[in-house]
């Protein structure tokens, strides 16, 4: 099953209405997103905890890497460039960090707070190659903007 982003956005908006705690918001999104789409093998957040460094945040799925510097991997690239990373084949991505051997493709989006600062990234891994497209990127970015208040 593929995510019904319209329904998912409404559900997430209802669940997070009035909540301002970033970790609570991340936990709710990770759960709702992960269970909405069969392509999503690992769904979670890496939070900026100090300059140029992220640590694992709320997630669903198997274990993840505990620490990711901005200088490494797909998640680091998303945080460093502040741009969504759509990766059809993780093996072809220079400097990919293999947190899980089952990951074949991934999408990583920067997460911004109301002030426009990057507070982390949303990382969704798939055990299928070329699992994500621009529609996923656009819909997920809209959900993140609505949830964290950055428009």
Tab-separated table of C-alpha atoms in Angstrom, residues 5-140:
chain	number	residue	atom	x	y	z
A	5	UNK	CA	-0.829	11.712	1.652
A	6	UNK	CA	-4.025	13.781	1.797
A	7	UNK	CA	-5.523	11.613	4.547
A	8	UNK	CA	-2.147	11.251	6.258
A	9	UNK	CA	-1.655	15.032	6.386
A	10	UNK	CA	-5.102	15.496	7.957
A	11	UNK	CA	-4.475	12.749	10.527
A	12	UNK	CA	-1.085	14.165	11.497
A	13	UNK	CA	-2.519	17.691	11.749
A	14	UNK	CA	-5.259	16.449	14.077
A	15	UNK	CA	-2.827	14.453	16.235
A	16	UNK	CA	-0.289	17.265	16.570
A	17	UNK	CA	-2.626	20.247	16.880
A	18	UNK	CA	-1.310	22.612	19.549
A	19	UNK	CA	1.833	20.550	20.259
A	20	UNK	CA	5.095	22.493	20.251
A	21	UNK	CA	7.575	19.944	21.609
A	22	UNK	CA	9.785	18.924	18.687
A	23	UNK	CA	10.509	15.417	19.987
A	24	UNK	CA	6.804	14.715	20.529
A	25	UNK	CA	6.085	15.926	17.000
A	26	UNK	CA	8.883	13.768	15.568
A	27	UNK	CA	7.670	10.685	17.449
A	28	UNK	CA	4.128	11.117	16.169
A	29	UNK	CA	5.243	11.670	12.573
A	30	UNK	CA	7.622	8.699	12.627
A	31	UNK	CA	4.824	6.405	13.782
A	32	UNK	CA	2.143	7.700	11.421
A	33	UNK	CA	4.408	7.788	8.362
A	34	UNK	CA	5.985	4.398	8.995
A	35	UNK	CA	2.669	2.576	9.128
A	36	UNK	CA	1.174	4.420	6.143
A	37	UNK	CA	3.278	2.930	3.357
A	38	UNK	CA	4.698	-0.534	2.651
A	39	UNK	CA	7.787	1.016	1.048
A	40	UNK	CA	8.843	2.566	4.362
A	41	UNK	CA	11.231	0.075	5.989
A	42	UNK	CA	12.793	2.558	8.452
A	43	UNK	CA	11.241	5.908	9.257
A	44	UNK	CA	12.749	8.374	11.666
A	45	UNK	CA	14.492	11.555	12.570
A	46	UNK	CA	18.041	12.588	13.226
A	47	UNK	CA	18.147	15.693	15.438
A	48	UNK	CA	20.759	18.436	15.314
A	49	UNK	CA	22.337	18.277	18.766
A	50	UNK	CA	25.419	20.427	18.202
A	51	UNK	CA	26.926	22.278	15.240
A	52	UNK	CA	27.281	19.972	12.227
A	53	UNK	CA	26.220	16.877	14.182
A	54	UNK	CA	22.989	14.898	14.471
A	55	UNK	CA	21.944	12.149	16.846
A	56	UNK	CA	19.165	9.644	16.394
A	57	UNK	CA	15.710	10.796	17.372
A	58	UNK	CA	12.316	9.117	17.360
A	59	UNK	CA	12.021	6.340	14.780
A	60	UNK	CA	10.187	3.189	13.720
A	61	UNK	CA	11.932	0.097	12.345
A	62	UNK	CA	15.200	-1.620	13.135
A	63	UNK	CA	18.178	0.063	14.768
A	64	UNK	CA	19.653	3.206	13.237
A	65	UNK	CA	23.004	4.914	13.423
A	66	UNK	CA	23.397	6.821	16.678
A	67	UNK	CA	25.444	9.760	15.381
A	68	UNK	CA	25.687	11.278	11.896
A	69	UNK	CA	27.903	14.272	11.099
A	70	UNK	CA	26.733	16.754	8.463
A	71	UNK	CA	29.810	15.758	6.435
A	72	UNK	CA	28.723	12.128	5.892
A	73	UNK	CA	25.980	10.153	4.222
A	74	UNK	CA	22.599	10.994	2.773
A	75	UNK	CA	21.312	12.422	6.057
A	76	UNK	CA	24.374	14.618	6.409
A	77	UNK	CA	23.931	15.867	2.842
A	78	UNK	CA	20.294	16.814	3.507
A	79	UNK	CA	21.244	18.727	6.655
A	80	UNK	CA	24.312	20.365	5.101
A	81	UNK	CA	22.642	21.469	1.851
A	82	UNK	CA	19.174	22.006	3.370
A	83	UNK	CA	17.767	20.139	0.367
A	84	UNK	CA	15.829	16.906	-0.009
A	85	UNK	CA	17.917	13.920	-1.035
A	86	UNK	CA	16.190	11.337	-3.269
A	87	UNK	CA	18.471	8.314	-3.572
A	88	UNK	CA	17.366	5.526	-5.928
A	89	UNK	CA	20.352	3.294	-5.064
A	90	UNK	CA	22.174	3.869	-1.786
A	91	UNK	CA	25.192	1.893	-3.009
A	92	UNK	CA	25.736	4.551	-5.691
A	93	UNK	CA	25.662	7.462	-3.215
A	94	UNK	CA	29.214	8.621	-2.362
A	95	UNK	CA	29.831	8.288	1.358
A	96	UNK	CA	26.604	6.441	2.104
A	97	UNK	CA	26.484	5.256	5.711
A	98	UNK	CA	25.095	1.727	5.901
A	99	UNK	CA	23.114	1.795	9.140
A	100	UNK	CA	21.122	-1.207	7.877
A	101	UNK	CA	22.117	-3.748	5.252
A	102	UNK	CA	18.504	-4.007	4.038
A	103	UNK	CA	18.352	-0.387	2.815
A	104	UNK	CA	18.260	-0.128	-0.991
A	105	UNK	CA	16.931	3.426	-1.481
A	106	UNK	CA	16.036	6.398	0.679
A	107	UNK	CA	14.596	9.861	0.890
A	108	UNK	CA	15.865	12.388	3.413
A	109	UNK	CA	14.286	15.793	3.994
A	110	UNK	CA	15.625	18.644	6.107
A	111	UNK	CA	13.357	19.670	8.998
A	112	UNK	CA	13.106	23.384	9.715
A	113	UNK	CA	11.740	25.149	12.791
A	114	UNK	CA	9.607	28.302	12.624
A	115	UNK	CA	12.735	30.469	12.441
A	116	UNK	CA	13.967	28.560	9.386
A	117	UNK	CA	16.800	26.768	11.192
A	118	UNK	CA	17.530	23.112	10.375
A	119	UNK	CA	16.661	21.132	13.504
A	120	UNK	CA	17.121	17.702	11.958
A	121	UNK	CA	16.231	15.471	9.054
A	122	UNK	CA	13.444	13.030	8.289
A	123	UNK	CA	14.998	9.830	6.953
A	124	UNK	CA	12.888	7.175	5.252
A	125	UNK	CA	14.632	4.023	4.056
A	126	UNK	CA	13.210	1.348	1.787
A	127	UNK	CA	14.286	-2.227	1.202
A	128	UNK	CA	13.180	-1.696	-2.427
A	129	UNK	CA	15.372	0.017	-5.027
A	130	UNK	CA	14.168	3.348	-6.469
A	131	UNK	CA	11.214	3.442	-4.064
A	132	UNK	CA	10.700	7.212	-3.847
A	133	UNK	CA	9.850	9.976	-6.298
A	134	UNK	CA	9.281	13.719	-6.429
A	135	UNK	CA	5.652	13.325	-5.333
A	136	UNK	CA	6.854	11.689	-2.116
A	137	UNK	CA	9.349	14.525	-1.627
A	138	UNK	CA	6.731	17.238	-2.188
A	139	UNK	CA	4.070	15.631	0.006
A	140	UNK	CA	6.470	14.852	2.858
